[in-house]
């Protein structure tokens, strides 16, 4: 089944990134959608299973690209969905949820920001049903650092492509603007749909 690109429209409410930064990032997202569809096509079209080899093989290339492209699609969709809106404060339900696992909303925030500073790819606030815990995961690549059962609740893109056009090397300002422009209604919906 073909993976369809979702439409995220730029809005002036999305103050964490400007239009130029948004549109450049959207083109990258579209690239991942195209690649996972290309990979799925290769998998459906009699790939060389006999030649599979972990040092080098065409099939290994397909398999490495599969999770990279798929996570690239999924994580960007979570990110674009949870940035910017007029819902920039978590309500009591979300506050209590974060406090239950991190002690307080403020403590969660400190951990999340530090995780962002420590990450080269993604930061994911996720729920792990196996350990009944919330975790701020740090991914250096789309397919490196994720936890198998994690349910993403809030996603931040820390790749340089996400902010460099607008913020240059001012990573701290990008993180700060992200934290002030989270659409908490989206996070709440994700919590309530678990
Ligand atoms: Fe990105």
Short mmCIF file of N, CA and C and ligand atoms in Angstrom, two decimals:
data_model
loop_
_atom_site.label_atom_id
_atom_site.label_comp_id
_atom_site.label_asym_id
_atom_site.label_seq_id
_atom_site.Cartn_x
_atom_site.Cartn_y
_atom_site.Cartn_z
N UNK A 1 0.85 -1.20 0.00
CA UNK A 1 0.00 0.00 0.00
C UNK A 1 0.88 1.25 0.00
N UNK A 2 0.56 2.16 -0.88
CA UNK A 2 1.38 3.36 -1.00
C UNK A 2 1.21 4.29 0.21
N UNK A 3 2.33 4.82 0.68
CA UNK A 3 2.27 5.79 1.77
C UNK A 3 2.06 7.18 1.17
N UNK A 4 1.02 7.83 1.64
CA UNK A 4 0.63 9.11 1.06
C UNK A 4 1.20 10.25 1.89
N UNK A 5 1.73 11.25 1.21
CA UNK A 5 2.26 12.43 1.90
C UNK A 5 1.11 13.21 2.53
N UNK A 6 1.26 13.56 3.80
CA UNK A 6 0.23 14.37 4.45
C UNK A 6 0.49 15.84 4.14
N UNK A 7 -0.57 16.60 4.12
CA UNK A 7 -0.42 18.02 3.84
C UNK A 7 -0.36 18.83 5.12
N UNK A 8 0.76 19.47 5.34
CA UNK A 8 0.89 20.40 6.47
C UNK A 8 1.02 21.80 5.88
N UNK A 9 0.07 22.64 6.17
CA UNK A 9 0.10 24.00 5.64
C UNK A 9 0.85 24.90 6.60
N UNK A 10 1.64 25.81 6.04
CA UNK A 10 2.31 26.77 6.90
C UNK A 10 1.30 27.74 7.49
N UNK A 11 1.46 28.03 8.76
CA UNK A 11 0.57 28.99 9.41
C UNK A 11 1.42 29.98 10.19
N UNK A 12 0.98 31.21 10.25
CA UNK A 12 1.72 32.21 11.03
C UNK A 12 1.71 31.87 12.52
N UNK A 13 0.80 30.97 12.91
CA UNK A 13 0.79 30.51 14.31
C UNK A 13 2.03 29.67 14.62
N UNK A 14 2.61 29.08 13.56
CA UNK A 14 3.77 28.20 13.77
C UNK A 14 5.01 29.07 13.90
N UNK A 15 5.13 29.70 15.04
CA UNK A 15 6.19 30.69 15.20
C UNK A 15 7.56 30.09 15.50
N UNK A 16 7.61 28.78 15.69
CA UNK A 16 8.91 28.17 15.97
C UNK A 16 9.80 28.18 14.73
N UNK A 17 9.19 28.07 13.53
CA UNK A 17 9.98 28.17 12.29
C UNK A 17 9.27 29.07 11.30
N UNK A 18 10.05 29.81 10.49
CA UNK A 18 9.46 30.69 9.49
C UNK A 18 9.10 29.89 8.23
N UNK A 19 8.46 30.58 7.29
CA UNK A 19 7.95 29.88 6.11
C UNK A 19 9.06 29.21 5.29
N UNK A 20 10.17 29.93 5.12
CA UNK A 20 11.28 29.39 4.32
C UNK A 20 11.81 28.09 4.95
N UNK A 21 12.01 28.13 6.27
CA UNK A 21 12.50 26.95 6.99
C UNK A 21 11.48 25.81 6.91
N UNK A 22 10.21 26.16 7.04
CA UNK A 22 9.13 25.17 6.99
C UNK A 22 9.09 24.49 5.62
N UNK A 23 9.15 25.29 4.55
CA UNK A 23 9.01 24.72 3.21
C UNK A 23 10.22 23.86 2.82
N UNK A 24 11.41 24.28 3.24
CA UNK A 24 12.59 23.45 2.97
C UNK A 24 12.47 22.11 3.70
N UNK A 25 11.98 22.17 4.93
CA UNK A 25 11.83 20.95 5.73
C UNK A 25 10.75 20.04 5.13
N UNK A 26 9.71 20.66 4.61
CA UNK A 26 8.62 19.88 4.01
C UNK A 26 9.12 19.11 2.78
N UNK A 27 10.04 19.73 2.02
CA UNK A 27 10.59 19.02 0.85
C UNK A 27 11.40 17.80 1.27
N UNK A 28 12.10 17.91 2.41
CA UNK A 28 12.84 16.74 2.92
C UNK A 28 11.88 15.63 3.31
N UNK A 29 10.81 16.02 3.99
CA UNK A 29 9.77 15.05 4.41
C UNK A 29 9.22 14.32 3.18
N UNK A 30 8.94 15.09 2.12
CA UNK A 30 8.40 14.50 0.90
C UNK A 30 9.40 13.50 0.30
N UNK A 31 10.69 13.79 0.44
CA UNK A 31 11.71 12.88 -0.04
C UNK A 31 11.64 11.52 0.65
N UNK A 32 11.38 11.53 1.96
CA UNK A 32 11.26 10.26 2.69
C UNK A 32 10.02 9.49 2.26
N UNK A 33 8.93 10.20 2.00
CA UNK A 33 7.71 9.53 1.52
C UNK A 33 8.02 8.84 0.18
N UNK A 34 8.69 9.56 -0.71
CA UNK A 34 9.02 8.96 -2.02
C UNK A 34 9.93 7.75 -1.87
N UNK A 35 10.89 7.85 -0.95
CA UNK A 35 11.85 6.75 -0.79
C UNK A 35 11.20 5.50 -0.20
N UNK A 36 10.32 5.66 0.79
CA UNK A 36 9.71 4.45 1.36
C UNK A 36 8.81 3.79 0.33
N UNK A 37 8.18 4.58 -0.52
CA UNK A 37 7.36 3.98 -1.58
C UNK A 37 8.24 3.27 -2.62
N UNK A 38 9.39 3.86 -2.90
CA UNK A 38 10.33 3.21 -3.84
C UNK A 38 10.82 1.89 -3.24
N UNK A 39 11.16 1.92 -1.94
CA UNK A 39 11.66 0.71 -1.26
C UNK A 39 10.58 -0.37 -1.21
N UNK A 40 9.36 0.04 -0.89
CA UNK A 40 8.26 -0.94 -0.86
C UNK A 40 8.05 -1.55 -2.24
N UNK A 41 8.27 -0.74 -3.27
CA UNK A 41 8.17 -1.26 -4.64
C UNK A 41 9.24 -2.30 -4.92
N UNK A 42 10.46 -2.03 -4.46
CA UNK A 42 11.56 -2.99 -4.65
C UNK A 42 11.28 -4.30 -3.91
N UNK A 43 10.74 -4.19 -2.69
CA UNK A 43 10.44 -5.39 -1.89
C UNK A 43 9.34 -6.23 -2.54
N UNK A 44 8.44 -5.57 -3.23
CA UNK A 44 7.33 -6.29 -3.87
C UNK A 44 7.73 -6.84 -5.23
N UNK A 45 8.92 -6.46 -5.71
CA UNK A 45 9.31 -6.78 -7.08
C UNK A 45 10.47 -7.77 -7.13
N UNK A 46 10.30 -8.91 -6.48
CA UNK A 46 11.27 -10.00 -6.56
C UNK A 46 12.70 -9.56 -6.24
N UNK A 47 12.95 -9.06 -5.04
CA UNK A 47 14.32 -8.64 -4.69
C UNK A 47 15.24 -9.86 -4.58
N UNK A 48 16.55 -9.60 -4.60
CA UNK A 48 17.54 -10.69 -4.58
C UNK A 48 17.71 -11.22 -3.15
N UNK A 49 16.81 -12.12 -2.73
CA UNK A 49 16.87 -12.68 -1.37
C UNK A 49 18.07 -13.61 -1.22
N UNK A 50 18.40 -14.32 -2.28
CA UNK A 50 19.53 -15.27 -2.23
C UNK A 50 20.84 -14.54 -1.95
N UNK A 51 20.96 -13.32 -2.43
CA UNK A 51 22.22 -12.59 -2.28
C UNK A 51 22.33 -11.82 -0.97
N UNK A 52 21.36 -11.97 -0.08
CA UNK A 52 21.37 -11.21 1.17
C UNK A 52 22.64 -11.48 1.96
N UNK A 53 23.31 -10.41 2.36
CA UNK A 53 24.59 -10.53 3.05
C UNK A 53 24.76 -9.32 3.94
N UNK A 54 25.28 -9.55 5.18
CA UNK A 54 25.33 -8.46 6.16
C UNK A 54 26.53 -7.53 5.97
N UNK A 55 27.53 -7.95 5.18
CA UNK A 55 28.65 -7.05 4.89
C UNK A 55 28.26 -6.08 3.78
N UNK A 56 27.84 -6.63 2.68
CA UNK A 56 27.26 -5.80 1.62
C UNK A 56 26.35 -6.65 0.77
N UNK A 57 25.19 -6.17 0.50
CA UNK A 57 24.31 -6.78 -0.49
C UNK A 57 23.24 -5.76 -0.85
N UNK A 58 22.68 -5.97 -2.01
CA UNK A 58 21.61 -5.07 -2.46
C UNK A 58 20.44 -5.15 -1.48
N UNK A 59 20.16 -6.37 -1.00
CA UNK A 59 19.02 -6.54 -0.09
C UNK A 59 19.27 -5.83 1.24
N UNK A 60 20.54 -5.87 1.70
CA UNK A 60 20.87 -5.13 2.92
C UNK A 60 20.60 -3.63 2.73
N UNK A 61 20.95 -3.12 1.57
CA UNK A 61 20.70 -1.70 1.28
C UNK A 61 19.22 -1.37 1.37
N UNK A 62 18.40 -2.27 0.86
CA UNK A 62 16.95 -2.06 0.92
C UNK A 62 16.48 -2.05 2.37
N UNK A 63 16.99 -3.02 3.15
CA UNK A 63 16.55 -3.15 4.55
C UNK A 63 17.01 -1.96 5.40
N UNK A 64 18.22 -1.48 5.16
CA UNK A 64 18.70 -0.30 5.91
C UNK A 64 17.86 0.93 5.56
N UNK A 65 17.55 1.05 4.29
CA UNK A 65 16.76 2.20 3.85
C UNK A 65 15.32 2.14 4.32
N UNK A 66 14.81 0.93 4.51
CA UNK A 66 13.39 0.77 4.86
C UNK A 66 13.04 1.47 6.18
N UNK A 67 13.75 1.14 7.24
CA UNK A 67 13.42 1.75 8.54
C UNK A 67 13.84 3.22 8.59
N UNK A 68 14.92 3.54 7.87
CA UNK A 68 15.36 4.95 7.85
C UNK A 68 14.29 5.83 7.21
N UNK A 69 13.81 5.40 6.06
CA UNK A 69 12.81 6.21 5.35
C UNK A 69 11.46 6.20 6.08
N UNK A 70 11.07 5.02 6.57
CA UNK A 70 9.76 4.94 7.23
C UNK A 70 9.72 5.79 8.50
N UNK A 71 10.76 5.67 9.33
CA UNK A 71 10.80 6.51 10.53
C UNK A 71 10.92 7.99 10.16
N UNK A 72 11.62 8.27 9.05
CA UNK A 72 11.72 9.64 8.57
C UNK A 72 10.34 10.22 8.25
N UNK A 73 9.49 9.41 7.70
CA UNK A 73 8.12 9.85 7.40
C UNK A 73 7.33 10.04 8.70
N UNK A 74 7.33 9.00 9.53
CA UNK A 74 6.46 9.01 10.72
C UNK A 74 6.87 10.11 11.69
N UNK A 75 8.16 10.22 11.97
CA UNK A 75 8.61 11.21 12.97
C UNK A 75 8.38 12.64 12.49
N UNK A 76 8.57 12.89 11.19
CA UNK A 76 8.28 14.24 10.68
C UNK A 76 6.80 14.56 10.82
N UNK A 77 5.93 13.58 10.60
CA UNK A 77 4.50 13.85 10.73
C UNK A 77 4.13 14.18 12.17
N UNK A 78 4.72 13.46 13.12
CA UNK A 78 4.48 13.78 14.54
C UNK A 78 4.97 15.19 14.86
N UNK A 79 6.17 15.51 14.34
CA UNK A 79 6.77 16.83 14.61
C UNK A 79 5.91 17.96 14.05
N UNK A 80 5.58 17.87 12.76
CA UNK A 80 4.80 18.97 12.14
C UNK A 80 3.43 19.11 12.81
N UNK A 81 2.90 17.99 13.27
CA UNK A 81 1.59 18.04 13.92
C UNK A 81 1.64 18.72 15.29
N UNK A 82 2.78 18.57 16.00
CA UNK A 82 2.79 19.09 17.38
C UNK A 82 3.48 20.46 17.54
N UNK A 83 3.84 21.12 16.41
CA UNK A 83 4.41 22.46 16.57
C UNK A 83 3.37 23.53 16.24
N UNK A 84 3.37 24.56 17.10
CA UNK A 84 2.63 25.78 16.79
C UNK A 84 1.14 25.71 16.89
N UNK A 85 0.58 26.64 17.59
CA UNK A 85 -0.87 26.77 17.70
C UNK A 85 -1.14 27.80 18.77
N UNK A 86 -2.39 27.90 19.15
CA UNK A 86 -2.70 28.77 20.28
C UNK A 86 -2.82 27.98 21.58
N UNK A 87 -2.50 26.69 21.50
CA UNK A 87 -2.60 25.83 22.69
C UNK A 87 -1.22 25.63 23.30
N UNK A 88 -0.59 26.72 23.67
CA UNK A 88 0.81 26.65 24.07
C UNK A 88 1.06 26.34 25.54
N UNK A 89 0.01 26.06 26.26
CA UNK A 89 0.16 25.67 27.67
C UNK A 89 -0.50 24.32 27.88
N UNK A 90 0.17 23.40 28.54
CA UNK A 90 -0.48 22.12 28.83
C UNK A 90 -1.60 22.31 29.85
N UNK A 91 -2.68 21.60 29.68
CA UNK A 91 -3.76 21.71 30.67
C UNK A 91 -3.47 20.78 31.85
N UNK A 92 -4.41 20.71 32.78
CA UNK A 92 -4.18 19.98 34.02
C UNK A 92 -3.94 18.48 33.78
N UNK A 93 -4.67 17.95 32.80
CA UNK A 93 -4.53 16.52 32.50
C UNK A 93 -3.09 16.20 32.08
N UNK A 94 -2.57 17.02 31.17
CA UNK A 94 -1.20 16.79 30.68
C UNK A 94 -0.18 17.07 31.78
N UNK A 95 -0.41 18.15 32.51
CA UNK A 95 0.49 18.50 33.63
C UNK A 95 0.60 17.34 34.62
N UNK A 96 -0.56 16.81 34.98
CA UNK A 96 -0.57 15.71 35.95
C UNK A 96 0.11 14.46 35.40
N UNK A 97 -0.11 14.23 34.11
CA UNK A 97 0.50 13.07 33.46
C UNK A 97 2.03 13.16 33.49
N UNK A 98 2.54 14.33 33.14
CA UNK A 98 3.99 14.53 33.15
C UNK A 98 4.54 14.48 34.58
N UNK A 99 3.80 15.07 35.49
CA UNK A 99 4.24 15.10 36.90
C UNK A 99 4.31 13.70 37.49
N UNK A 100 3.36 12.85 37.10
CA UNK A 100 3.30 11.49 37.64
C UNK A 100 4.61 10.74 37.38
N UNK A 101 5.20 10.97 36.21
CA UNK A 101 6.40 10.22 35.85
C UNK A 101 7.71 10.97 36.11
N UNK A 102 7.63 12.31 36.05
CA UNK A 102 8.87 13.08 36.19
C UNK A 102 8.96 13.87 37.48
N UNK A 103 7.92 13.82 38.30
CA UNK A 103 7.94 14.57 39.55
C UNK A 103 7.25 15.92 39.41
N UNK A 104 7.52 16.61 38.32
CA UNK A 104 6.84 17.88 38.05
C UNK A 104 6.96 18.20 36.57
N UNK A 105 6.12 19.08 36.11
CA UNK A 105 6.17 19.53 34.72
C UNK A 105 7.52 20.20 34.45
N UNK A 106 7.96 21.00 35.39
CA UNK A 106 9.22 21.74 35.22
C UNK A 106 10.41 20.78 35.09
N UNK A 107 10.38 19.72 35.87
CA UNK A 107 11.47 18.74 35.83
C UNK A 107 11.48 18.00 34.48
N UNK A 108 10.27 17.66 34.02
CA UNK A 108 10.19 17.03 32.69
C UNK A 108 10.81 17.96 31.65
N UNK A 109 10.43 19.24 31.73
CA UNK A 109 10.90 20.23 30.77
C UNK A 109 12.44 20.33 30.78
N UNK A 110 13.01 20.35 31.96
CA UNK A 110 14.48 20.41 32.07
C UNK A 110 15.13 19.21 31.40
N UNK A 111 14.54 18.03 31.64
CA UNK A 111 15.08 16.81 31.03
C UNK A 111 14.91 16.83 29.52
N UNK A 112 13.75 17.30 29.04
CA UNK A 112 13.49 17.32 27.60
C UNK A 112 14.46 18.26 26.89
N UNK A 113 14.67 19.45 27.44
CA UNK A 113 15.58 20.43 26.84
C UNK A 113 17.01 19.89 26.83
N UNK A 114 17.42 19.27 27.93
CA UNK A 114 18.77 18.69 27.99
C UNK A 114 18.91 17.57 26.96
N UNK A 115 17.85 16.79 26.78
CA UNK A 115 17.88 15.71 25.77
C UNK A 115 18.01 16.31 24.37
N UNK A 116 17.33 17.43 24.15
CA UNK A 116 17.44 18.11 22.84
C UNK A 116 18.87 18.56 22.59
N UNK A 117 19.49 19.13 23.61
CA UNK A 117 20.87 19.60 23.46
C UNK A 117 21.82 18.43 23.21
N UNK A 118 21.45 17.26 23.71
CA UNK A 118 22.32 16.08 23.60
C UNK A 118 22.06 15.27 22.33
N UNK A 119 21.08 15.68 21.54
CA UNK A 119 20.66 14.86 20.40
C UNK A 119 21.12 15.44 19.08
N UNK A 120 21.37 14.54 18.11
CA UNK A 120 21.74 14.97 16.76
C UNK A 120 20.59 14.77 15.79
N UNK A 121 19.56 14.03 16.22
CA UNK A 121 18.46 13.74 15.31
C UNK A 121 17.10 14.11 15.88
N UNK A 122 16.61 13.26 16.80
CA UNK A 122 15.26 13.46 17.30
C UNK A 122 15.22 13.40 18.82
N UNK A 123 14.26 14.10 19.38
CA UNK A 123 13.89 13.93 20.79
C UNK A 123 12.44 13.49 20.80
N UNK A 124 12.17 12.42 21.50
CA UNK A 124 10.80 11.91 21.55
C UNK A 124 10.38 11.70 23.00
N UNK A 125 9.39 12.46 23.43
CA UNK A 125 8.73 12.12 24.69
C UNK A 125 7.79 10.98 24.35
N UNK A 126 8.04 9.83 24.98
CA UNK A 126 7.21 8.68 24.63
C UNK A 126 6.78 7.93 25.88
N UNK A 127 5.73 7.17 25.69
CA UNK A 127 5.25 6.28 26.75
C UNK A 127 5.68 4.87 26.39
N UNK A 128 6.28 4.20 27.38
CA UNK A 128 6.67 2.80 27.18
C UNK A 128 5.74 1.92 28.01
N UNK A 129 4.80 1.23 27.37
CA UNK A 129 3.84 0.42 28.14
C UNK A 129 4.50 -0.74 28.87
N UNK A 130 5.64 -1.21 28.39
CA UNK A 130 6.32 -2.34 29.03
C UNK A 130 6.74 -2.00 30.45
N UNK A 131 7.28 -0.78 30.63
CA UNK A 131 7.75 -0.39 31.96
C UNK A 131 6.83 0.64 32.59
N UNK A 132 5.69 0.91 31.95
CA UNK A 132 4.76 1.93 32.41
C UNK A 132 5.53 3.19 32.80
N UNK A 133 6.26 3.71 31.82
CA UNK A 133 7.05 4.90 32.12
C UNK A 133 7.06 5.86 30.93
N UNK A 134 7.29 7.12 31.26
CA UNK A 134 7.52 8.12 30.22
C UNK A 134 9.02 8.29 30.07
N UNK A 135 9.47 8.43 28.83
CA UNK A 135 10.89 8.60 28.58
C UNK A 135 11.10 9.70 27.56
N UNK A 136 12.17 10.48 27.74
CA UNK A 136 12.62 11.41 26.72
C UNK A 136 13.73 10.71 25.95
N UNK A 137 13.39 10.15 24.81
CA UNK A 137 14.39 9.40 24.04
C UNK A 137 15.21 10.34 23.17
N UNK A 138 16.47 9.96 22.96
CA UNK A 138 17.37 10.72 22.09
C UNK A 138 17.78 9.84 20.92
N UNK A 139 17.46 10.30 19.71
CA UNK A 139 17.82 9.55 18.50
C UNK A 139 18.83 10.36 17.70
N UNK A 140 19.93 9.71 17.30
CA UNK A 140 20.91 10.40 16.46
C UNK A 140 20.58 10.26 14.98
N UNK A 141 19.76 9.28 14.66
CA UNK A 141 19.29 9.06 13.29
C UNK A 141 17.84 8.59 13.38
N UNK A 142 17.15 8.60 12.25
CA UNK A 142 15.75 8.14 12.26
C UNK A 142 15.64 6.73 12.83
N UNK A 143 16.67 5.92 12.55
CA UNK A 143 16.59 4.50 12.92
C UNK A 143 17.67 4.11 13.94
N UNK A 144 18.06 5.06 14.74
CA UNK A 144 19.09 4.75 15.74
C UNK A 144 18.73 5.41 17.07
N UNK A 145 18.30 4.59 18.02
CA UNK A 145 18.04 5.11 19.35
C UNK A 145 16.60 5.00 19.79
N UNK A 146 15.73 4.49 18.92
CA UNK A 146 14.32 4.38 19.31
C UNK A 146 14.11 3.14 20.19
N UNK A 147 13.04 3.14 20.95
CA UNK A 147 12.70 1.98 21.79
C UNK A 147 11.53 1.25 21.13
N UNK A 148 11.59 -0.07 21.18
CA UNK A 148 10.67 -0.88 20.37
C UNK A 148 9.19 -0.61 20.65
N UNK A 149 8.83 -0.41 21.90
CA UNK A 149 7.40 -0.26 22.21
C UNK A 149 6.99 1.18 22.45
N UNK A 150 7.87 2.11 22.14
CA UNK A 150 7.57 3.50 22.50
C UNK A 150 6.40 4.08 21.70
N UNK A 151 5.56 4.81 22.41
CA UNK A 151 4.44 5.51 21.77
C UNK A 151 4.76 7.00 21.82
N UNK A 152 5.02 7.62 20.66
CA UNK A 152 5.42 9.04 20.67
C UNK A 152 4.29 9.95 21.12
N UNK A 153 4.61 10.86 22.02
CA UNK A 153 3.63 11.85 22.49
C UNK A 153 4.02 13.26 22.06
N UNK A 154 5.31 13.52 22.01
CA UNK A 154 5.81 14.83 21.59
C UNK A 154 7.14 14.60 20.87
N UNK A 155 7.27 15.19 19.68
CA UNK A 155 8.46 14.94 18.87
C UNK A 155 9.12 16.26 18.47
N UNK A 156 10.42 16.33 18.65
CA UNK A 156 11.22 17.50 18.27
C UNK A 156 12.32 17.07 17.32
N UNK A 157 12.40 17.75 16.18
CA UNK A 157 13.44 17.46 15.20
C UNK A 157 14.68 18.29 15.53
N UNK A 158 15.77 17.61 15.87
CA UNK A 158 17.03 18.31 16.21
C UNK A 158 18.10 18.15 15.13
N UNK A 159 17.73 17.56 14.00
CA UNK A 159 18.66 17.59 12.87
C UNK A 159 18.94 19.06 12.53
N UNK A 160 20.15 19.35 12.06
CA UNK A 160 20.46 20.74 11.70
C UNK A 160 19.55 21.27 10.60
N UNK A 161 19.08 20.37 9.74
CA UNK A 161 18.21 20.83 8.64
C UNK A 161 16.91 21.43 9.17
N UNK A 162 16.56 21.08 10.41
CA UNK A 162 15.29 21.55 10.98
C UNK A 162 15.33 23.03 11.37
N UNK A 163 16.55 23.56 11.61
CA UNK A 163 16.61 24.93 12.14
C UNK A 163 17.70 25.80 11.52
N UNK A 164 18.67 25.21 10.83
CA UNK A 164 19.87 25.97 10.46
C UNK A 164 19.60 27.13 9.49
N UNK A 165 18.65 26.94 8.59
CA UNK A 165 18.31 27.98 7.62
C UNK A 165 17.86 29.26 8.33
N UNK A 166 17.15 29.10 9.41
CA UNK A 166 16.60 30.24 10.15
C UNK A 166 17.45 30.66 11.34
N UNK A 167 17.96 29.69 12.06
CA UNK A 167 18.64 29.98 13.33
C UNK A 167 20.16 29.89 13.23
N UNK A 168 20.67 29.44 12.07
CA UNK A 168 22.10 29.15 11.94
C UNK A 168 22.54 28.25 13.10
N UNK A 169 23.60 28.65 13.83
CA UNK A 169 24.09 27.75 14.88
C UNK A 169 23.45 28.05 16.25
N UNK A 170 22.40 28.87 16.26
CA UNK A 170 21.75 29.21 17.53
C UNK A 170 20.72 28.14 17.92
N UNK A 171 21.27 26.99 18.25
CA UNK A 171 20.42 25.84 18.59
C UNK A 171 19.54 26.12 19.80
N UNK A 172 20.10 26.82 20.78
CA UNK A 172 19.37 27.08 22.03
C UNK A 172 18.11 27.89 21.78
N UNK A 173 18.19 28.85 20.85
CA UNK A 173 17.01 29.67 20.56
C UNK A 173 15.92 28.83 19.88
N UNK A 174 16.34 27.96 18.99
CA UNK A 174 15.38 27.05 18.33
C UNK A 174 14.67 26.18 19.37
N UNK A 175 15.44 25.60 20.27
CA UNK A 175 14.84 24.75 21.31
C UNK A 175 13.89 25.58 22.18
N UNK A 176 14.32 26.77 22.54
CA UNK A 176 13.50 27.64 23.38
C UNK A 176 12.17 27.99 22.68
N UNK A 177 12.25 28.32 21.39
CA UNK A 177 11.02 28.64 20.65
C UNK A 177 10.13 27.42 20.48
N UNK A 178 10.75 26.28 20.30
CA UNK A 178 9.96 25.05 20.22
C UNK A 178 9.17 24.84 21.52
N UNK A 179 9.87 24.99 22.65
CA UNK A 179 9.21 24.74 23.94
C UNK A 179 8.05 25.69 24.19
N UNK A 180 8.15 26.90 23.61
CA UNK A 180 7.09 27.90 23.80
C UNK A 180 5.95 27.73 22.80
N UNK A 181 6.15 26.87 21.82
CA UNK A 181 5.14 26.74 20.75
C UNK A 181 4.70 25.30 20.51
N UNK A 182 4.65 24.54 21.57
CA UNK A 182 4.14 23.17 21.46
C UNK A 182 2.61 23.23 21.42
N UNK A 183 2.02 22.47 20.51
CA UNK A 183 0.56 22.37 20.50
C UNK A 183 0.16 21.28 21.49
N UNK A 184 -0.13 21.70 22.70
CA UNK A 184 -0.41 20.74 23.77
C UNK A 184 -1.72 20.01 23.59
N UNK A 185 -2.62 20.57 22.78
CA UNK A 185 -3.88 19.84 22.53
C UNK A 185 -3.60 18.57 21.73
N UNK A 186 -2.59 18.63 20.86
CA UNK A 186 -2.20 17.43 20.09
C UNK A 186 -1.59 16.38 21.03
N UNK A 187 -0.74 16.84 21.95
CA UNK A 187 -0.13 15.92 22.91
C UNK A 187 -1.21 15.27 23.78
N UNK A 188 -2.16 16.08 24.19
CA UNK A 188 -3.26 15.54 25.03
C UNK A 188 -4.05 14.47 24.26
N UNK A 189 -4.34 14.75 22.99
CA UNK A 189 -5.05 13.75 22.17
C UNK A 189 -4.26 12.45 22.08
N UNK A 190 -2.96 12.57 21.95
CA UNK A 190 -2.12 11.36 21.85
C UNK A 190 -2.15 10.58 23.17
N UNK A 191 -2.12 11.30 24.28
CA UNK A 191 -2.18 10.64 25.59
C UNK A 191 -3.52 9.92 25.75
N UNK A 192 -4.58 10.60 25.38
CA UNK A 192 -5.92 10.04 25.60
C UNK A 192 -6.26 8.92 24.62
N UNK A 193 -5.53 8.84 23.52
CA UNK A 193 -5.84 7.76 22.57
C UNK A 193 -4.98 6.52 22.79
N UNK A 194 -4.16 6.52 23.84
CA UNK A 194 -3.32 5.33 24.11
C UNK A 194 -4.17 4.20 24.67
FE1 LIG B 1 13.66 16.79 9.71
#
